[in-house]
Coordinates of C-alpha atoms in Angstrom, one line a residue:
X114 CA 78.1 96.1 129.9
X115 CA 80.6 97.1 132.5
X116 CA 82.1 100.5 132.1
X117 CA 79.6 103.0 133.2
X118 CA 79.6 106.5 134.6
X119 CA 76.9 106.8 137.1
X120 CA 73.9 105.2 135.5
X121 CA 75.3 105.3 131.9
X122 CA 75.6 101.8 130.2
X123 CA 77.5 101.2 127.1
X124 CA 75.5 99.6 124.2
X125 CA 76.0 98.7 120.6
X126 CA 75.7 102.3 119.4
X127 CA 78.7 103.2 121.6
X128 CA 80.7 100.3 120.2
X129 CA 79.8 101.1 116.6
X130 CA 80.9 104.7 117.1
X131 CA 84.2 103.6 118.5
X132 CA 84.8 101.2 115.6
X133 CA 84.0 104.1 113.2
X134 CA 86.7 106.2 114.9
X135 CA 89.2 103.2 114.7
X136 CA 88.8 103.2 110.9
X137 CA 90.3 106.8 110.7
X138 CA 93.9 105.7 111.0
X139 CA 93.4 103.1 108.2
X140 CA 91.9 105.8 105.9
X141 CA 95.1 108.0 106.6
X142 CA 97.1 105.8 104.3
X143 CA 94.9 103.6 102.1
X144 CA 92.8 106.4 100.7
X145 CA 96.0 107.8 99.1
X146 CA 97.2 104.7 97.5
X147 CA 95.4 105.2 94.2
X148 CA 96.9 108.7 93.7
X149 CA 100.5 107.7 94.6
X150 CA 101.6 107.7 90.9
X151 CA 99.9 111.1 90.3
X152 CA 101.7 112.6 93.4
X153 CA 105.0 111.1 92.1
X154 CA 104.6 112.8 88.8
X155 CA 103.5 116.1 90.3
X156 CA 106.6 116.3 92.5
X157 CA 109.0 114.7 90.1
X158 CA 111.1 117.9 90.0
X159 CA 111.7 117.8 93.7
X160 CA 115.0 116.3 94.7
X161 CA 114.5 112.9 96.3
X162 CA 110.8 112.8 95.5
X163 CA 111.0 109.2 94.7
X164 CA 111.5 108.5 98.4
X165 CA 109.9 111.6 99.9
X166 CA 106.4 111.1 98.3
X167 CA 106.0 107.5 99.6
X168 CA 107.3 108.7 103.0
X169 CA 104.4 111.3 102.9
X170 CA 102.1 108.3 102.7
X171 CA 103.7 106.1 105.3
X172 CA 105.0 108.5 107.9
X173 CA 101.6 108.5 109.9
X174 CA 102.4 104.7 110.6
X175 CA 105.8 105.7 112.2
X176 CA 104.1 108.4 114.1
X177 CA 101.6 106.0 115.5
X178 CA 104.3 103.6 116.4
X179 CA 106.2 106.2 118.4
X180 CA 103.4 108.2 119.9
X181 CA 100.8 105.6 120.8
X182 CA 102.3 104.8 124.2
X183 CA 102.3 108.5 125.1
X184 CA 98.7 109.0 123.7
X185 CA 97.6 106.0 126.0
X186 CA 99.3 107.5 129.0
X187 CA 97.6 110.9 128.4
X188 CA 94.2 109.2 128.2
X189 CA 95.0 107.5 131.5
X190 CA 95.8 110.8 133.1
X191 CA 93.3 113.3 131.5
X192 CA 90.5 111.1 130.4
X193 CA 89.6 109.1 127.3
X194 CA 86.9 111.2 125.8
X195 CA 88.8 114.6 125.9
X196 CA 91.9 113.0 124.2
X197 CA 89.7 111.2 121.6
X198 CA 87.7 114.4 120.8
X199 CA 90.7 116.6 120.4
X200 CA 92.5 114.0 118.2
X201 CA 89.5 113.8 115.8
X202 CA 89.3 117.5 115.4
X203 CA 93.1 117.7 114.7
X204 CA 92.7 114.8 112.3
X205 CA 89.9 116.4 110.3
X206 CA 91.6 119.8 110.0
X207 CA 95.3 118.8 109.6
X208 CA 94.4 115.8 107.4
X209 CA 92.7 118.0 104.9
X210 CA 95.5 120.6 104.8
X211 CA 97.4 118.9 101.9
X212 CA 94.5 119.5 99.6
X213 CA 95.6 123.3 99.8
X214 CA 99.5 122.9 100.4
X215 CA 101.8 123.1 97.4
X216 CA 105.1 122.4 99.1
X217 CA 106.1 118.6 99.5
X218 CA 107.9 119.2 102.8
X219 CA 104.9 121.0 104.2
X220 CA 102.6 118.1 103.2
X221 CA 105.1 115.7 104.9
X222 CA 104.9 117.8 108.1
X223 CA 101.1 117.8 108.0
X224 CA 101.1 114.1 107.5
X225 CA 103.3 113.6 110.6
X226 CA 100.9 115.7 112.7
X227 CA 98.1 113.6 111.3
X228 CA 100.0 110.5 112.5
X229 CA 100.1 111.9 116.0
X230 CA 96.3 112.3 115.9
X231 CA 95.9 108.8 114.5
X232 CA 97.9 107.4 117.3
X233 CA 95.6 108.9 119.8
X234 CA 92.5 107.9 117.9
X235 CA 93.5 104.2 117.5
X236 CA 94.8 103.8 121.0
X237 CA 91.9 105.6 122.8
X238 CA 89.1 104.1 120.8
X239 CA 90.4 100.6 121.5
X240 CA 91.0 101.4 125.2
X241 CA 87.4 102.6 125.5
X242 CA 86.1 99.3 124.1
X243 CA 88.0 97.7 126.8
X244 CA 86.7 100.1 129.4
X245 CA 83.0 99.8 128.2
X246 CA 82.8 96.1 127.9
X247 CA 84.1 92.9 129.7
X248 CA 85.1 89.4 129.0
X249 CA 83.5 87.8 126.0
X250 CA 81.6 91.0 124.9
X251 CA 84.9 92.9 124.9
X252 CA 86.6 90.3 122.7
X253 CA 83.7 90.1 120.4
X254 CA 83.8 93.8 119.8
X255 CA 87.6 93.7 119.3
X256 CA 87.2 91.0 116.6
X257 CA 84.5 93.2 114.9
X258 CA 86.7 96.2 115.1
X259 CA 89.5 94.3 113.3
X260 CA 87.1 93.0 110.7
X261 CA 85.6 96.4 110.1
X262 CA 88.9 98.1 109.7
X263 CA 90.1 95.5 107.1
X264 CA 86.9 95.6 105.1
X265 CA 86.9 99.4 105.2
X266 CA 90.3 99.4 103.5
X267 CA 88.7 98.0 100.4
X268 CA 86.0 100.6 100.2
X269 CA 88.5 103.4 101.1
X270 CA 90.8 102.5 98.2
X271 CA 87.8 102.7 95.8
X272 CA 86.7 106.1 97.3
X273 CA 90.1 107.4 97.2
X274 CA 90.5 106.4 93.5
X275 CA 87.2 108.1 92.7
X276 CA 88.1 111.4 94.4
X277 CA 91.5 111.3 92.6
X278 CA 89.8 110.8 89.3
X279 CA 87.4 113.7 90.0
X280 CA 89.6 116.2 91.7
X281 CA 93.2 115.2 91.0
X282 CA 96.0 114.1 93.2
X283 CA 94.8 116.1 96.2
X284 CA 91.2 114.8 96.0
X285 CA 91.4 112.0 98.6
X286 CA 92.6 114.5 101.3
X287 CA 89.0 115.8 101.4
X288 CA 87.9 112.4 102.7
X289 CA 89.5 113.2 106.1
X290 CA 86.8 115.8 106.8
X291 CA 84.6 112.9 107.8
X292 CA 86.4 113.0 111.2
X293 CA 84.6 116.3 112.0
X294 CA 81.0 114.9 112.1
X295 CA 82.3 111.7 113.9
X296 CA 83.8 114.2 116.5
X297 CA 80.4 115.7 117.0
X298 CA 79.0 112.3 117.5
X299 CA 81.7 111.5 120.0
X300 CA 81.0 114.6 122.0
X301 CA 77.3 113.9 122.0
X302 CA 77.2 110.1 122.6
X303 CA 80.3 108.8 124.4
X304 CA 80.8 109.1 128.2
X305 CA 84.0 108.9 130.3
X306 CA 84.4 105.4 131.6
X307 CA 84.0 104.9 135.3
X308 CA 87.6 103.8 135.7
X309 CA 88.4 107.5 135.3
X310 CA 87.8 107.9 139.1
X311 CA 90.0 105.0 139.9
X312 CA 92.8 106.4 137.8
X313 CA 92.6 109.7 139.7
X314 CA 92.9 107.9 143.0
X315 CA 95.7 105.6 142.3
X316 CA 98.4 105.4 139.7
X317 CA 98.9 101.9 138.5
X318 CA 102.2 100.9 137.0
X319 CA 102.1 99.3 133.6
X320 CA 102.9 95.6 134.1
X321 CA 105.9 95.6 131.7
X322 CA 107.2 92.2 132.8
X323 CA 103.9 90.6 131.8
X324 CA 103.4 92.7 128.6
X325 CA 106.9 92.8 127.1
X326 CA 106.8 89.3 125.6
X327 CA 103.4 90.0 124.1
X328 CA 104.6 93.3 122.7
X329 CA 107.6 91.6 121.0
X330 CA 105.4 88.9 119.5
X331 CA 103.0 91.7 118.3
X332 CA 106.0 93.4 116.5
X333 CA 106.6 90.1 114.7
X334 CA 103.0 89.6 113.9
X335 CA 102.8 93.2 112.5
X336 CA 105.8 92.3 110.2
X337 CA 104.2 89.1 109.0
X338 CA 100.9 90.8 108.4
X339 CA 102.1 93.9 106.6
X340 CA 104.7 92.1 104.4
X341 CA 102.0 90.4 102.5
X342 CA 99.9 93.6 102.2
X343 CA 102.8 95.6 100.9
X344 CA 104.4 93.1 98.7
X345 CA 101.2 91.7 97.1
X346 CA 102.0 93.4 93.8
X347 CA 105.5 91.9 93.4
X348 CA 104.3 88.6 94.8
X349 CA 101.5 88.4 92.1
X350 CA 103.9 89.6 89.4
X351 CA 105.9 86.4 90.0
X352 CA 103.0 84.6 88.2
X353 CA 103.6 86.8 85.1
X354 CA 100.4 88.8 85.8
X355 CA 101.0 92.6 85.8
X356 CA 97.4 93.8 85.4
X357 CA 96.8 96.6 87.9
X358 CA 93.1 95.4 88.0
X359 CA 94.1 91.8 88.9
X360 CA 96.7 93.0 91.5
X361 CA 94.0 95.2 92.9
X362 CA 91.7 92.3 93.0
X363 CA 94.3 90.3 94.9
X364 CA 94.9 93.2 97.3
X365 CA 91.2 93.3 98.1
X366 CA 91.3 89.6 98.7
X367 CA 94.0 89.9 101.3
X368 CA 92.0 92.6 103.2
X369 CA 89.0 90.4 103.1
X370 CA 91.2 87.5 104.4
X371 CA 92.1 89.7 107.5
X372 CA 88.3 90.3 108.1
X373 CA 87.6 86.6 107.8
X374 CA 90.3 85.7 110.3
X375 CA 88.9 88.3 112.7
X376 CA 85.5 86.6 112.4
X377 CA 87.2 83.3 113.1
X378 CA 88.8 84.8 116.2
X379 CA 85.4 85.9 117.4
X380 CA 84.1 82.3 117.3
X381 CA 87.2 81.0 119.1
X382 CA 87.9 83.8 121.5
X383 CA 87.6 81.7 124.5
X384 CA 91.0 80.2 123.5
X385 CA 92.7 83.7 123.1
X386 CA 96.4 83.5 124.0
X387 CA 99.1 81.2 122.9
X388 CA 96.8 78.6 121.3
X389 CA 95.2 81.0 118.8
X390 CA 98.6 82.5 118.2
X391 CA 99.9 79.0 117.2
X392 CA 96.9 78.6 114.9
X393 CA 97.4 82.0 113.3
X394 CA 101.1 81.4 112.8
X395 CA 100.5 78.0 111.2
X396 CA 98.0 79.5 108.7
X397 CA 100.6 82.3 107.9
X398 CA 103.3 79.7 107.4
X399 CA 101.2 77.7 105.0
X400 CA 100.2 80.9 103.2
X401 CA 103.7 82.2 102.9
X402 CA 105.0 78.8 101.5
X403 CA 102.3 78.7 99.0
X404 CA 102.9 82.2 97.7
X405 CA 106.6 81.4 97.4
X406 CA 106.2 78.1 95.6
X407 CA 103.0 78.4 93.5
X408 CA 103.4 79.4 89.9
X409 CA 99.9 80.7 89.0
X410 CA 97.9 83.8 89.8
X411 CA 94.9 82.0 91.4
X412 CA 97.1 79.8 93.6
X413 CA 99.3 82.6 94.7
X414 CA 96.3 84.8 95.5
X415 CA 94.7 82.1 97.4
X416 CA 97.7 81.4 99.6
X417 CA 98.1 85.2 100.2
X418 CA 94.6 85.3 101.4
X419 CA 95.2 82.3 103.6
X420 CA 98.2 84.1 105.2
X421 CA 96.0 87.1 105.8
X422 CA 93.3 84.9 107.5
X423 CA 96.0 83.8 109.8
X424 CA 97.0 87.5 110.6
X425 CA 93.3 88.2 111.1
X426 CA 93.2 85.5 113.7
X427 CA 96.4 86.8 115.5
X428 CA 95.7 90.5 115.5
X429 CA 92.6 90.5 117.7
X430 CA 94.1 87.7 119.6
X431 CA 97.1 89.7 120.7
X432 CA 95.0 92.7 121.6
X433 CA 92.6 90.5 123.7
X434 CA 95.6 88.8 125.3
X435 CA 96.9 92.3 126.3
X436 CA 93.5 93.5 127.5
X437 CA 93.1 90.4 129.8
X438 CA 96.3 91.2 131.5
X439 CA 95.9 94.9 132.0
X440 CA 94.5 96.6 135.2
X441 CA 91.7 99.1 134.3
X442 CA 93.8 102.1 135.5
X443 CA 96.6 101.2 133.0
X444 CA 94.4 100.2 130.1
X445 CA 95.2 103.4 128.1
X446 CA 99.0 103.0 128.5
X447 CA 98.9 99.4 127.8
X448 CA 96.7 99.6 124.8
X449 CA 99.1 102.4 123.6
X450 CA 102.1 100.3 124.0
X451 CA 100.3 97.5 122.0
X452 CA 99.3 99.8 119.2
X453 CA 102.9 101.2 119.0
X454 CA 104.3 97.8 118.8
X455 CA 101.9 96.7 116.0
X456 CA 102.5 99.8 113.9
X457 CA 106.2 99.5 114.5
X458 CA 106.1 96.1 112.9
X459 CA 104.0 97.6 110.0
X460 CA 106.5 100.3 109.4
X461 CA 109.5 97.9 109.6
X462 CA 108.0 95.3 107.3
X463 CA 108.9 96.7 103.9
X464 CA 112.4 97.8 105.1
X465 CA 113.2 94.4 106.4
X466 CA 112.0 92.7 103.2
X467 CA 114.2 95.1 101.2
X468 CA 117.3 94.2 103.3
X469 CA 116.6 90.5 103.2
X470 CA 116.0 90.0 99.5
X471 CA 119.7 90.5 98.5
X472 CA 120.8 88.2 101.3
X473 CA 118.3 85.4 100.6
X474 CA 118.4 85.6 96.8
X475 CA 115.0 87.1 96.0
X476 CA 111.5 87.6 97.2
X477 CA 110.4 83.9 97.0
X478 CA 113.4 82.9 99.2
X479 CA 112.5 85.7 101.7
X480 CA 108.9 84.4 101.9
X481 CA 110.3 80.9 102.6
X482 CA 112.5 82.3 105.4
X483 CA 109.4 83.8 106.9
X484 CA 107.7 80.5 106.6
X485 CA 110.2 78.8 108.7
X486 CA 110.2 81.6 111.3
X487 CA 106.3 81.4 111.5
X488 CA 106.4 77.6 111.9
X489 CA 109.0 77.9 114.7
X490 CA 106.8 80.5 116.3
X491 CA 103.8 78.3 116.0
X492 CA 105.5 75.4 117.8
X493 CA 106.8 77.7 120.5
X494 CA 103.3 79.1 121.0
X495 CA 101.8 75.5 121.3
X496 CA 104.5 74.7 124.0
X497 CA 103.8 77.9 125.9
X498 CA 100.0 77.3 125.7
X499 CA 100.4 74.0 127.4
X500 CA 101.8 75.6 130.5
X501 CA 100.2 79.2 130.2
X502 CA 98.8 80.5 133.5
X503 CA 95.2 81.6 133.7
X504 CA 94.8 85.1 132.2
X505 CA 94.0 88.2 134.2
X506 CA 90.6 89.6 133.3
X507 CA 89.9 93.3 134.0

């Protein structure tokens, strides 16, 4: 362990608690997926509800994309623990409000505030992993975080569906109350990293020249990752299968694929950077090509999972790449910038696919276009890896 305040030393329990907090932003969306049809029926009389109800689900992702850099800068200035604790309290209270609200615009407003809290939670919990641990231990915990977040999505969908079945369309909103006991644990267990003193003494500029290419690549990785996640239903339906149960099984498989990829990264983390980016992009390209060209349910699902394994390799790789190049005093700002870039890619993914389909001639052709782009990226990453400078470790 590295980051300690006085005699305090970070251990497994601190890492596990930070990973639990990082699951909160995932829960913000996936827990509501099972009740989306119920919400659409409930607000059917509201003008524009066909658009507004899905926006209520996804607007936290946009808020994370926009606010994460600000949240990271605030944690650099005022400390990690206070920002994380306040954000968890806001998440628990505001996230639960739609259980009581009756007005759709009010629900959307509450979800936007939830997104601001999620931005801070995701950014600060990840930055604190970087503060608490160094080198291989840091990258191991980053890979575990990515795997845990992906696996949690499977369970959260099931729990959200059960709450919706028992309590109606608003039932899953009660799940956000779990943030409150987690906030109590954060207050009791976590400590402010030692780098807090360094941040107070000297303001370190964010190395934008070094980070900008990584952030742009992260946006592209976010688009490739989330396209499969969002489009898994239409992709599976190309095989003639329209069973919600089978589509749900395929969706669970894609989340499992991300977790497997994160574990693979954990085994290969010494090569973090362009080489693992090339490997991930190659797997994504094969997966995309297979989903576009395969006729059957099993083959399409298998290739979709392969694409997600590639994404699971790339996501912790990009974060570890950023962490290695950040000075400790700018780790919050840098992690926030990375989180914002990733969620911007997630938010843009379904919009870009919707715009591309008419131009390419359909979903299969759009997937093949992504195949070509991923292959080109893999070749470029291999060439960059051959001449990459030694990473900066902080």
